[in-house]
XYZ file of C-alpha atoms in Angstrom:
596
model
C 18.001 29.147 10.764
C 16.244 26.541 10.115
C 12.912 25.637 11.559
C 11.087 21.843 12.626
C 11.969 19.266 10.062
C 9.576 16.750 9.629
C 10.781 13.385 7.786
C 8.779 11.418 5.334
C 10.443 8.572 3.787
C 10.307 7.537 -0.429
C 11.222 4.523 -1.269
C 12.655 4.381 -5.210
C 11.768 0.961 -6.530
C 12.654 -0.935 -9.887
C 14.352 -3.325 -12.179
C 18.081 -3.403 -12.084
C 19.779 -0.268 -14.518
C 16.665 1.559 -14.467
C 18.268 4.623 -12.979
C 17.073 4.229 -9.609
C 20.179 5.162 -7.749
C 20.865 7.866 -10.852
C 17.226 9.299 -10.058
C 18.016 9.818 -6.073
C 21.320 11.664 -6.966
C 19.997 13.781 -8.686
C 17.019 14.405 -6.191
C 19.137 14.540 -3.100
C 21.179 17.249 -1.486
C 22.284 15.445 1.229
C 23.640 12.029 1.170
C 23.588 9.829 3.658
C 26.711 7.612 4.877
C 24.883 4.361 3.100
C 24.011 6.413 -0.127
C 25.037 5.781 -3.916
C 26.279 2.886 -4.363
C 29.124 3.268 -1.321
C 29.020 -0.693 -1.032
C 32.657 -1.538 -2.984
C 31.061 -4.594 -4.977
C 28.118 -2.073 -5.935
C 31.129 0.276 -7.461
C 32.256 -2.446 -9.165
C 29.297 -4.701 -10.286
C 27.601 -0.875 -11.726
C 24.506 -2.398 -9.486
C 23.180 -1.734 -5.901
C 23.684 -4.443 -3.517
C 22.385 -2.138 -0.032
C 19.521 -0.054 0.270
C 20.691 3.294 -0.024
C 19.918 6.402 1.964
C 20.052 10.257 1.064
C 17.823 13.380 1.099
C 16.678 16.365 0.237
C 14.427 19.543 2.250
C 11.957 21.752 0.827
C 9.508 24.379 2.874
C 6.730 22.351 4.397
C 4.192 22.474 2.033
C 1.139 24.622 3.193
C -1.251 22.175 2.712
C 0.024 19.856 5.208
C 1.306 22.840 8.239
C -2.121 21.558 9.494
C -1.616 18.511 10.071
C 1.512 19.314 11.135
C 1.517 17.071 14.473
C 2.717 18.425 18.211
C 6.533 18.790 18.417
C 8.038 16.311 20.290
C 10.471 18.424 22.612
C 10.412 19.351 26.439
C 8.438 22.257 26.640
C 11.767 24.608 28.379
C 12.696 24.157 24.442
C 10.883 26.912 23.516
C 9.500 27.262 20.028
C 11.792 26.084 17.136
C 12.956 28.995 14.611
C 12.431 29.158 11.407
C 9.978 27.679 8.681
C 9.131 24.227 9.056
C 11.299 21.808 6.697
C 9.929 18.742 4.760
C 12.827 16.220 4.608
C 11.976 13.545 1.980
C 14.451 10.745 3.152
C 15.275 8.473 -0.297
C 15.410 4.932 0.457
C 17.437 3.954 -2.674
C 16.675 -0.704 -2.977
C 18.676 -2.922 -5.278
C 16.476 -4.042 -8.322
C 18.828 -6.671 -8.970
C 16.716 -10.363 -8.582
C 18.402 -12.072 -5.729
C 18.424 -9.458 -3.632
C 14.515 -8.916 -3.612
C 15.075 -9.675 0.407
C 16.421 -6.616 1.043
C 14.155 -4.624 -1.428
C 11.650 -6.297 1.066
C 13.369 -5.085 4.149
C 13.123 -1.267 2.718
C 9.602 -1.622 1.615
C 8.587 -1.687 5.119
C 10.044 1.559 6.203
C 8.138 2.922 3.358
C 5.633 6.052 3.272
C 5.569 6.554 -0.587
C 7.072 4.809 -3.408
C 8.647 5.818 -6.416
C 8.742 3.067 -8.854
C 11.274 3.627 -11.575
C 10.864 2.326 -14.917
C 12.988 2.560 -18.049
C 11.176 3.805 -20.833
C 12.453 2.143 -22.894
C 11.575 -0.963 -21.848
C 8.564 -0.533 -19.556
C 7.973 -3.064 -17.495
C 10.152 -5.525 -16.547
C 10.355 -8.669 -13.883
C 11.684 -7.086 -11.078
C 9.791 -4.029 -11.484
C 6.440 -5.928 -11.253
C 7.486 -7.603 -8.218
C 8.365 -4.352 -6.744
C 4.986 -2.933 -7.333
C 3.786 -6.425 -5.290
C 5.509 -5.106 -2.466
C 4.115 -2.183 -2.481
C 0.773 -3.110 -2.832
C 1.567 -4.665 0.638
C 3.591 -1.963 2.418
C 2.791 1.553 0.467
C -0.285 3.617 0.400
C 0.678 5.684 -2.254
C 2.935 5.039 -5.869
C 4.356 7.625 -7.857
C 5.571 6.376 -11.348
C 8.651 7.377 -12.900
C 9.339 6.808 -16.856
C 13.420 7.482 -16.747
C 15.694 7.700 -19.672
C 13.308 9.465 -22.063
C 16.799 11.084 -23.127
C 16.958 7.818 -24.893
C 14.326 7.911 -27.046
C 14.502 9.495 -30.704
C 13.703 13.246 -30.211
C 10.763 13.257 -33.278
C 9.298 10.552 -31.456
C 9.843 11.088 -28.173
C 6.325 12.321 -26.762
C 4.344 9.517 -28.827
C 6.479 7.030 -26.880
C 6.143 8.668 -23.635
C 2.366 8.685 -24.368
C 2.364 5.237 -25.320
C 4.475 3.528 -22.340
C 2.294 6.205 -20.004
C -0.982 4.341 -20.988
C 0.180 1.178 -20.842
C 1.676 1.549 -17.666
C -2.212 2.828 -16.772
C -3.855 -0.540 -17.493
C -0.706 -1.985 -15.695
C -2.117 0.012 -12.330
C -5.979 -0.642 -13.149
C -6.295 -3.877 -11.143
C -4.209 -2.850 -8.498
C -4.854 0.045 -5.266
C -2.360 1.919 -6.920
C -5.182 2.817 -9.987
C -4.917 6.149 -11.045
C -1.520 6.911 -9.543
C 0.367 10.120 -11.264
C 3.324 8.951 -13.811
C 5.501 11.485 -14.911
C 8.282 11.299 -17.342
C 12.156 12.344 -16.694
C 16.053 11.871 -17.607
C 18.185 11.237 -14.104
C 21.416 11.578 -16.861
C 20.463 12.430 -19.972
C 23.435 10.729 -22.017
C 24.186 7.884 -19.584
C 26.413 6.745 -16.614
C 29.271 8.287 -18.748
C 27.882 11.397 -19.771
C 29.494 14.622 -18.257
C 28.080 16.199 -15.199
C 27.538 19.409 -16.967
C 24.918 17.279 -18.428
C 21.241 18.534 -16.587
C 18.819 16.240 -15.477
C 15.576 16.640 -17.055
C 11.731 16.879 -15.179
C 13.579 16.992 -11.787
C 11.610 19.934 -10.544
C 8.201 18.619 -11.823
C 8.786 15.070 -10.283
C 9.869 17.006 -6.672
C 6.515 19.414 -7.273
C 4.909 15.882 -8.002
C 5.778 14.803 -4.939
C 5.162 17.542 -2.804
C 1.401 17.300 -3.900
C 1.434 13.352 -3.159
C 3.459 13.052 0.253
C 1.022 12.790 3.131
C 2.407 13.542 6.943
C 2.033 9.921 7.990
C 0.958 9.402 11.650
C 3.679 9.156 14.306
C 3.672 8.405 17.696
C 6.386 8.805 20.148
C 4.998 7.359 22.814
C 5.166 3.040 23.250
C 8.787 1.266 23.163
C 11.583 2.449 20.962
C 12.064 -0.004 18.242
C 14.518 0.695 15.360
C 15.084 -1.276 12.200
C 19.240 -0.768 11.561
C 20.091 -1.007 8.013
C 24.128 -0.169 8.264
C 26.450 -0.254 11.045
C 30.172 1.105 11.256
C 32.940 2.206 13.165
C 34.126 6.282 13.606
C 37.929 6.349 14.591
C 37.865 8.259 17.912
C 34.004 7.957 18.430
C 32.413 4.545 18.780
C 30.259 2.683 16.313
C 27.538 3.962 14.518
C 24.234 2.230 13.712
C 21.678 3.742 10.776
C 18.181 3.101 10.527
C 14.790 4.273 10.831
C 12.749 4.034 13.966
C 9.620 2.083 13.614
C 8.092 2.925 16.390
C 8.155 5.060 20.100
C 10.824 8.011 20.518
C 14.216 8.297 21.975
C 16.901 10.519 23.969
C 20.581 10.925 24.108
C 21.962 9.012 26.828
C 18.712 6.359 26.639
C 19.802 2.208 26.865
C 19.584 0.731 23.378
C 19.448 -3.112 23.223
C 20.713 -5.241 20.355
C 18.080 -8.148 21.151
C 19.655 -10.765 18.509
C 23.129 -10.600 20.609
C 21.307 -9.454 24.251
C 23.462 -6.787 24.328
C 22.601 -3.058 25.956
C 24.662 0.306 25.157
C 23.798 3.722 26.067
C 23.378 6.205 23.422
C 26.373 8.562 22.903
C 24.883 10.698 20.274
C 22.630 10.823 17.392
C 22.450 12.477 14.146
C 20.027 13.062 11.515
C 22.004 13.180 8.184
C 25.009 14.471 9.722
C 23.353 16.817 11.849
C 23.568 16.549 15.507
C 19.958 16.035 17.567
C 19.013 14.919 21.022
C 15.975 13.624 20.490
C 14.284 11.551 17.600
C 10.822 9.581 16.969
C 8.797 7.279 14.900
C 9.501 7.572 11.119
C 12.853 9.340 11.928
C 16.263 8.644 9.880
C 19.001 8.162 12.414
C 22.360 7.568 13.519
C 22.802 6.254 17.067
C 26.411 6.690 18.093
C 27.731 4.002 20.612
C 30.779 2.683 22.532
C 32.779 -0.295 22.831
C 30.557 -2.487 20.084
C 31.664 -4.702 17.377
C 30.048 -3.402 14.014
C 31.019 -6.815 12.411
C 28.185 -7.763 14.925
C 25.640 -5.987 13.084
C 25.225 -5.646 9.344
C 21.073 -5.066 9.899
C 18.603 -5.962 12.058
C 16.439 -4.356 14.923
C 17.623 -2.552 17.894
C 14.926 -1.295 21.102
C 14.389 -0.028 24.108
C 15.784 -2.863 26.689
C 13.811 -6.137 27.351
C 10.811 -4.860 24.691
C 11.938 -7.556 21.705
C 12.071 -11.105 21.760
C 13.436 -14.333 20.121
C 11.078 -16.309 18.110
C 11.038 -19.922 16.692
C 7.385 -20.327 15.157
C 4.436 -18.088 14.549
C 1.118 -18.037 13.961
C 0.139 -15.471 11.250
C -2.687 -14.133 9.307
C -2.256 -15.409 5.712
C -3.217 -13.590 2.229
C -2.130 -15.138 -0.934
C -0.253 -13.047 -3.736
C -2.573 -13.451 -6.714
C 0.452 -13.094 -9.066
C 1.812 -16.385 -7.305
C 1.578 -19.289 -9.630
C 0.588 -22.443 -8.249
C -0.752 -23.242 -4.559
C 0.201 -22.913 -1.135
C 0.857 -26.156 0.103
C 0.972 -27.471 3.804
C 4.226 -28.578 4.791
C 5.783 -26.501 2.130
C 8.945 -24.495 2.605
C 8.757 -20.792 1.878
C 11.635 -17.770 2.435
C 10.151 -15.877 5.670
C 11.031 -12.458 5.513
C 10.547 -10.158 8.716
C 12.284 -6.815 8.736
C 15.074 -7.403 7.555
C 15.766 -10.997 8.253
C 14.771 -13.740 5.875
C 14.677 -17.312 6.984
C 13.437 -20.859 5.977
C 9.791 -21.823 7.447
C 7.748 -24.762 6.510
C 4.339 -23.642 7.244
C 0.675 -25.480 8.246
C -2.293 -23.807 6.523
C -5.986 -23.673 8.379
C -8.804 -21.947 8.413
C -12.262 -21.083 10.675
C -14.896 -23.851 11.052
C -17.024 -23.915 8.137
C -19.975 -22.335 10.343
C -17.752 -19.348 10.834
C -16.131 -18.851 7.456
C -18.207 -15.242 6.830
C -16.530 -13.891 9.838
C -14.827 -10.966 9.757
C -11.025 -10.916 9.721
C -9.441 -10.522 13.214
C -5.839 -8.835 12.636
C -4.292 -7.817 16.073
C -4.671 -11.162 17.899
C -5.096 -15.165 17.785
C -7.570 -16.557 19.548
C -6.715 -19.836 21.554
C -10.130 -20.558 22.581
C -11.488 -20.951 19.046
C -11.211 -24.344 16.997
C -9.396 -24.194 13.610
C -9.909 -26.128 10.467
C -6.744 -28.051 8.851
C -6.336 -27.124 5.260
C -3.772 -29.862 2.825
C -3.611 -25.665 1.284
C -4.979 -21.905 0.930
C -7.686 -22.023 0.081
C -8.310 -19.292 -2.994
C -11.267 -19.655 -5.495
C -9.012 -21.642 -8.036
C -8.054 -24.492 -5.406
C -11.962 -24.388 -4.376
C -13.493 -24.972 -7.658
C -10.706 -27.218 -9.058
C -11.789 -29.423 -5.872
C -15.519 -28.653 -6.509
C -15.493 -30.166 -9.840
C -13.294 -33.055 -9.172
C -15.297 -33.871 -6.196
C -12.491 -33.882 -4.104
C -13.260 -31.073 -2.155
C -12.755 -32.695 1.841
C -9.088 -34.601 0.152
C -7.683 -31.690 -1.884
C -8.773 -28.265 -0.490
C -9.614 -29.265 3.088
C -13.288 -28.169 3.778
C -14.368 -25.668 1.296
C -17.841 -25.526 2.770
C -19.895 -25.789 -0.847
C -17.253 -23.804 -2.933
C -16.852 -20.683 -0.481
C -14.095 -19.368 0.681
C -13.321 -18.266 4.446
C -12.697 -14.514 4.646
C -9.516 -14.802 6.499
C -6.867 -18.140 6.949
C -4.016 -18.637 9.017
C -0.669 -20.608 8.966
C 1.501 -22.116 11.874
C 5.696 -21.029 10.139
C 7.707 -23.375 11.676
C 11.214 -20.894 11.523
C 14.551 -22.793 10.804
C 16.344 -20.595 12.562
C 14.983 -18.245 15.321
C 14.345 -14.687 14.247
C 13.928 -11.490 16.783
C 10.626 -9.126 15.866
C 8.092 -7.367 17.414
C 4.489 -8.534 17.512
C 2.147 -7.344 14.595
C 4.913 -6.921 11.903
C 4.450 -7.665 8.570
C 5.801 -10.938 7.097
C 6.055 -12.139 3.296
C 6.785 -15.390 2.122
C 8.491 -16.208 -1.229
C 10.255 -18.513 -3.340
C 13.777 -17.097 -3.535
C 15.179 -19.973 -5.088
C 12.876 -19.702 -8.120
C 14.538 -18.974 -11.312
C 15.260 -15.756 -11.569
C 15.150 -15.415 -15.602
C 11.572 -16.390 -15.688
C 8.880 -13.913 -15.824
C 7.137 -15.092 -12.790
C 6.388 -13.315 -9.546
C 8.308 -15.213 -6.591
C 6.434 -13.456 -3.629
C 3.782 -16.107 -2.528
C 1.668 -14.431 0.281
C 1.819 -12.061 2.870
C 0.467 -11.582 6.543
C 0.853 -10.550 9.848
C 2.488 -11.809 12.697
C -0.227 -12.496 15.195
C 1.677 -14.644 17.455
C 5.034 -15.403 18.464
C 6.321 -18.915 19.661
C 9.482 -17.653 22.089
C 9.984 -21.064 23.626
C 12.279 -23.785 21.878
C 10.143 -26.532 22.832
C 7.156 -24.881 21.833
C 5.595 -28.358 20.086
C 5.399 -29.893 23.425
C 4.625 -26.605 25.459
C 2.478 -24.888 23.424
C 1.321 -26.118 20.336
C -1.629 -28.240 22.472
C -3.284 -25.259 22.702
C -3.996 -24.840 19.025
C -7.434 -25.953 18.112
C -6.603 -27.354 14.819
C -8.458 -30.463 13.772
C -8.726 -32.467 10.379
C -12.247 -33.649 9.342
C -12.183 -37.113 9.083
C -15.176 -39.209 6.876
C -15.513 -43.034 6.657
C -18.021 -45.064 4.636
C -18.741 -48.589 4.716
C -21.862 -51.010 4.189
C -24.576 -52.375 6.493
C -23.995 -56.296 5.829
C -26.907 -57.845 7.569
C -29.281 -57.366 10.119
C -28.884 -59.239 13.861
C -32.371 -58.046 15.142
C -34.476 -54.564 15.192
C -31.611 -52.819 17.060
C -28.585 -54.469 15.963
C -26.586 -55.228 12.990
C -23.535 -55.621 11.242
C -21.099 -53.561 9.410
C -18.148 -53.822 6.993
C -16.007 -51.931 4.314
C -15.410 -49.225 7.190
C -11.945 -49.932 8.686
C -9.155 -52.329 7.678
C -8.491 -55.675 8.300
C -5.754 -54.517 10.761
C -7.251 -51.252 12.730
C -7.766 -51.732 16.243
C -11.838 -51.371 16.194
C -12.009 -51.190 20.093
C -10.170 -47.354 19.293
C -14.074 -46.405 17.468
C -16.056 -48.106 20.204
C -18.782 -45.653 21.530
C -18.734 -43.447 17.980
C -22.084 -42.799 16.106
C -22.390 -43.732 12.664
C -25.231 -42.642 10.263
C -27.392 -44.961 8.237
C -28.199 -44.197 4.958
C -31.711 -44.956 5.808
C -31.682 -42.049 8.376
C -30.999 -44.088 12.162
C -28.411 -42.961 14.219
C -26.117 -46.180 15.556
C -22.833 -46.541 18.232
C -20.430 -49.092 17.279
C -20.669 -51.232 19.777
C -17.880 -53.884 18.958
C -15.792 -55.635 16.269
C -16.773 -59.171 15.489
C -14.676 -61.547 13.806
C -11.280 -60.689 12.720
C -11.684 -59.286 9.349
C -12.670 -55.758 10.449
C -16.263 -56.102 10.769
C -18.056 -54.752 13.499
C -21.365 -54.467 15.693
C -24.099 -51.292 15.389
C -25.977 -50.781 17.991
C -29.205 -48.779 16.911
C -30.974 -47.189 20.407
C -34.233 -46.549 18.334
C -34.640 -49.478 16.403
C -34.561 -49.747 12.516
C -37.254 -48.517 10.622
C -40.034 -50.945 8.444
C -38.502 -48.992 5.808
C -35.366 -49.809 6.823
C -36.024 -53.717 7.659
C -37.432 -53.720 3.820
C -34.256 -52.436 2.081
C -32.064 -55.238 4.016
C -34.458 -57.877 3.471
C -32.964 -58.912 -0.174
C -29.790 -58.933 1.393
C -30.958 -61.805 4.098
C -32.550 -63.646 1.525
C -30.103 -63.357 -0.861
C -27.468 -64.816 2.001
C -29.944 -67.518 3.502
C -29.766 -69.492 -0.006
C -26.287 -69.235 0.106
C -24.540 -72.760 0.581
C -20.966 -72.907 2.742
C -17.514 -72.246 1.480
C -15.441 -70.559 -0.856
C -18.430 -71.532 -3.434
C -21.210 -69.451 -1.452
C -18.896 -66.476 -1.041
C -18.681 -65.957 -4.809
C -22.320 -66.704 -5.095
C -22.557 -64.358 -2.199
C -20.871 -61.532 -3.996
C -23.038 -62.578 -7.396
C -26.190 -62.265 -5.737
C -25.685 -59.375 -3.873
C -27.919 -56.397 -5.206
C -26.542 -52.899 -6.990
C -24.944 -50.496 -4.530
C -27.729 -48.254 -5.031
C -30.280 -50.380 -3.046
C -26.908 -50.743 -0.457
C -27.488 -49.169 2.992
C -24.669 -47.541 3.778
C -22.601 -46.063 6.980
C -21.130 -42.870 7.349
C -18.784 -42.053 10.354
C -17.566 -38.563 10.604
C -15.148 -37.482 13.704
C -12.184 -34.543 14.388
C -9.089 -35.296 15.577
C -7.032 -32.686 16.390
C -3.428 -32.128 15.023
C -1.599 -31.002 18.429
C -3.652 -33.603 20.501
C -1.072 -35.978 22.316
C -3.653 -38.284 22.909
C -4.902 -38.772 19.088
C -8.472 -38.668 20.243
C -11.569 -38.452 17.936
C -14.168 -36.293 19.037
C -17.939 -36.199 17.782
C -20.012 -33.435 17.855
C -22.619 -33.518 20.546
């Protein structure tokens, strides 16, 4: 009999015909209900349109019996029989390019990954943004060069060799340098080929793997959350939902609730690749059996232990750019949001940490209300910063990039078009989906975590006041002449139009170093009065003298006004005003705060 199986689940990656589905048939031993190609368009298209499930066991390696973690069982169980399985659960994802949503959705679920590649043809579009993903969601990559059937048998090992070291330097600038890549032939002689036909380097790549898979950490205990990939009805039984939990444990006869519809059902029975269980936990492959349910309902999504999930209409996440993403993250520009297995619309609001605080070190299991957040018009990445930098544009283009530096970790506010239900801390990746899919261009922008969920509808009036985000706002105008030692005028600061009375009581800088308070506006033409507490400066009373001179000659009229502006001196010897205030983006009030 067979003894405690413990599952570990490979995800097989690539471009579309690669052999990916090909490569887990030949692998598996068990399939599961969702595996090769079932899906009637996938029959008929020759492509896979689901992710696919299927298996295969082998002896628990002996290497990893130690870290072989307690069995979760009751303890009247008794010891299991047998020697320990390893079940390697194949998660089979489309390669075709519009359905790079769902290759994200089974990234995530993800302890290894097998990235296929036809040899070929080495690699290709979709197989470089597969190796994005899992650069994001894997720890470990196992290559796969498939089809060397195809190449001329003289010849065969120098290509092999060849598309081996290329795919090398491929791997050098990612985490994934160094990974093992191994050569094989799923179906030597192609999709037509007899069955008689062996597959080739099957054994090796399962030895391969053996030596690669890791027991990855699972814990039983927190709520049961399960990410459902298929769902269907049994004549006679009830409806069946497949997935793979995510996190905590469950039991037969537990409450299961489907949070997007806020409906519960109690758990009938459960199987692990057709075989009947009573008990399963994080990382598990599973079947949950139920009554009376719609599976029309449900194509994918997340089911959990009752009132543990909930609706969300904006988040605030942790943001990382993809550096294969050409072009810049923009504020206020739409990207596809994918969580689990949902993608959705989100426009999204970039920001940062003050500029004081930029060298602090990332925070990625919470947002923190009571800090204040600088706006950003985008990400900021070194490109954006020294594109600014050298156009001088830094405070317009790249928000404040504090000298050229970047801030270790940025944030965005997605603003979801329609609401999406996931649990706090998942992973999220924004793309362009809509991006032609014939160019050779990576359409995965960024990635992040989900540090905050907005549940309420009205969360721009509720809650969004509580975000801390501010722009830095910087005016400059001219001193125009000089009242007496502690007063004088200003211009070229605010428009003819703006309501001056809104700046009254803000300090603005002199050029010549003394700190004033507007005071009021005088006239009509947007001038205004500087009060200046400590006095001007000889210094100061010097470099506005020519001014005063140069304006006590002048006559009345249109005619001294152009003489005016003749006689004026350069706009070096100008002393000039600086005003520099935040206002905060969530602030009802529009106010414009000074630092102290």
């Amino acid at each position: 009999m067979a003894g405690r199986r413990v599952n570990v689940n490979v995800g097989v990656l690539g471009h579309i015909d690669s052999g990916k589905t090909t490569l887990a048939r030949a692998l598996s031993t068990t399939a599961s209900t969702a595996a090769f190609d079932k899906h009637p368009q996938s029959r008929e298209r020759g492509i896979t349109l689901d992710l696919g499930f299927s298996c295969f066991s082998v002896p628990l390696p002996a290497r990893l019996r130690s870290a072989l973690p307690a069995p979760h069982a009751a303890p009247e169980a008794g010891p299991e029989p047998g020697e320990p399985q390893l079940q390697v659960t194949l998660v089979d994802c489309p390669g075709h390019a519009s359905l790079i949503r769902t290759i994200i959705g089974g990234a995530q679920i993800i302890d290894l990954m097998m990235l296929v590649i036809d040899v070929t043809k080495g690699m290709q579009t979709q197989s470089a943004e597969c190796l994005v993903i899992g650069q994001i969601a894997c720890q470990k990559l196992v290559v796969v060069l498939n089809k060397v059937d195809l190449l001329a048998e003289g010849k065969r090992q120098a290509a092999i060799d060849k598309m081996t070291k290329k795919m090398q330097k491929t791997l050098e600038n990612t985490k994934f340098r160094g990974a093992p890549i191994i050569p094989v032939a799923a179906k030597p002689g192609g999709p037509e080929a007899p069955e008689t036909e062996a597959p080739q380097g099957i054994s090796e790549l399962i030895e391969l793997l053996m030596s690669q898979i890791t027991i990855p950490t699972r814990n039983p205990s927190g709520p049961f959350l399960m990410s459902v990939d298929h769902c269907f009805s049994i004549k006679g039984q009830g409806t069946v939902m497949t997935g793979t939990i995510l996190s905590g444990s469950i039991n037969l006869g537990d409450s299961v609730e489907i949070p997007a519809l806020k409906v519960v059902k109690k758990v009938k029975s459960m199987q692990m690749f057709h075989m009947p269980v009573t008990s399963a936990m994080q990382g598990d492959r599973l079947g949950i059996c139920v009554t009376q349910f719609d599976p029309k309902l449900l194509e994918r999504g997340l089911v959990c232990a009752p009132e543990t999930l909930h609706t969300i209409h904006a988040a605030l996440i942790s943001v990382e750019k993809i550096p294969y993403f050409r072009g810049p993250l923009q504020t206020k520009a739409k990207f596809h949001i994918t969580v689990g297995h949902e993608t959705v619309m989100g426009r999204l609001m970039f920001f940062s940490p003050a500029p004081d605080s930029f060298d602090h070190e990332p925070v990625l299991d919470t947002f923190d209300f009571s800090r204040e957040y600088l706006f950003q018009e985008q990400y900021l990445c070194k490109d954006v910063v020294s594109a600014a930098t050298d156009s001088g544009q830094a405070d317009e283009k790249a928000g404040q990039a504090a000298e050229g530096r970047c801030p270790r970790q940025q944030w965005a506010l997605v603003e979801l078009e329609k609401p999406v239900t996931c649990p706090p801390l998942c992973l999220v990746i924004g793309s362009r989906l809509d991006a032609d899919t014939h160019t050779n261009m990576c359409r995965l922008a960024f990635h992040g975590v989900l540090l905050y969920g907005l549940q309420d509808k009205n969360y721009a009036e509720c809650l969004l006041p509580r975000l801390r985000v501010y722009k830095l706002k910087h005016k400059h105008g001219l001193v125009e002449r000089v009242i007496d030692d502690c007063n004088v005028i200003g211009r070229s600061l605010f428009k003819k139009e703006t309501n001056i009375q809104l700046f009254v009581g803000l300090k603005v800088l002199l050029s010549t170093g003394e700190l004033g308070v507007i005071d009021s506006a005088f006239g009509q033409s947007g001038k205004f009065k500087i009060h200046i507490p400590g006095g001007l400066s000889p210094e100061s009373k010097k470099s506005l003298m020519p001014t005063l001179k140069k304006r006590g000659r002048a006559g009345q009229g249109e005619a001294a006004k152009q003489e005016e502006g003749a006689g004026r001196p350069e706009p070096a010897q100008h002393v000039t005003l600086s005003l520099s205030f935040k206002r905060y983006i969530f602030d009802t009030h529009k106010r414009m705060v000074q630092s102290p």
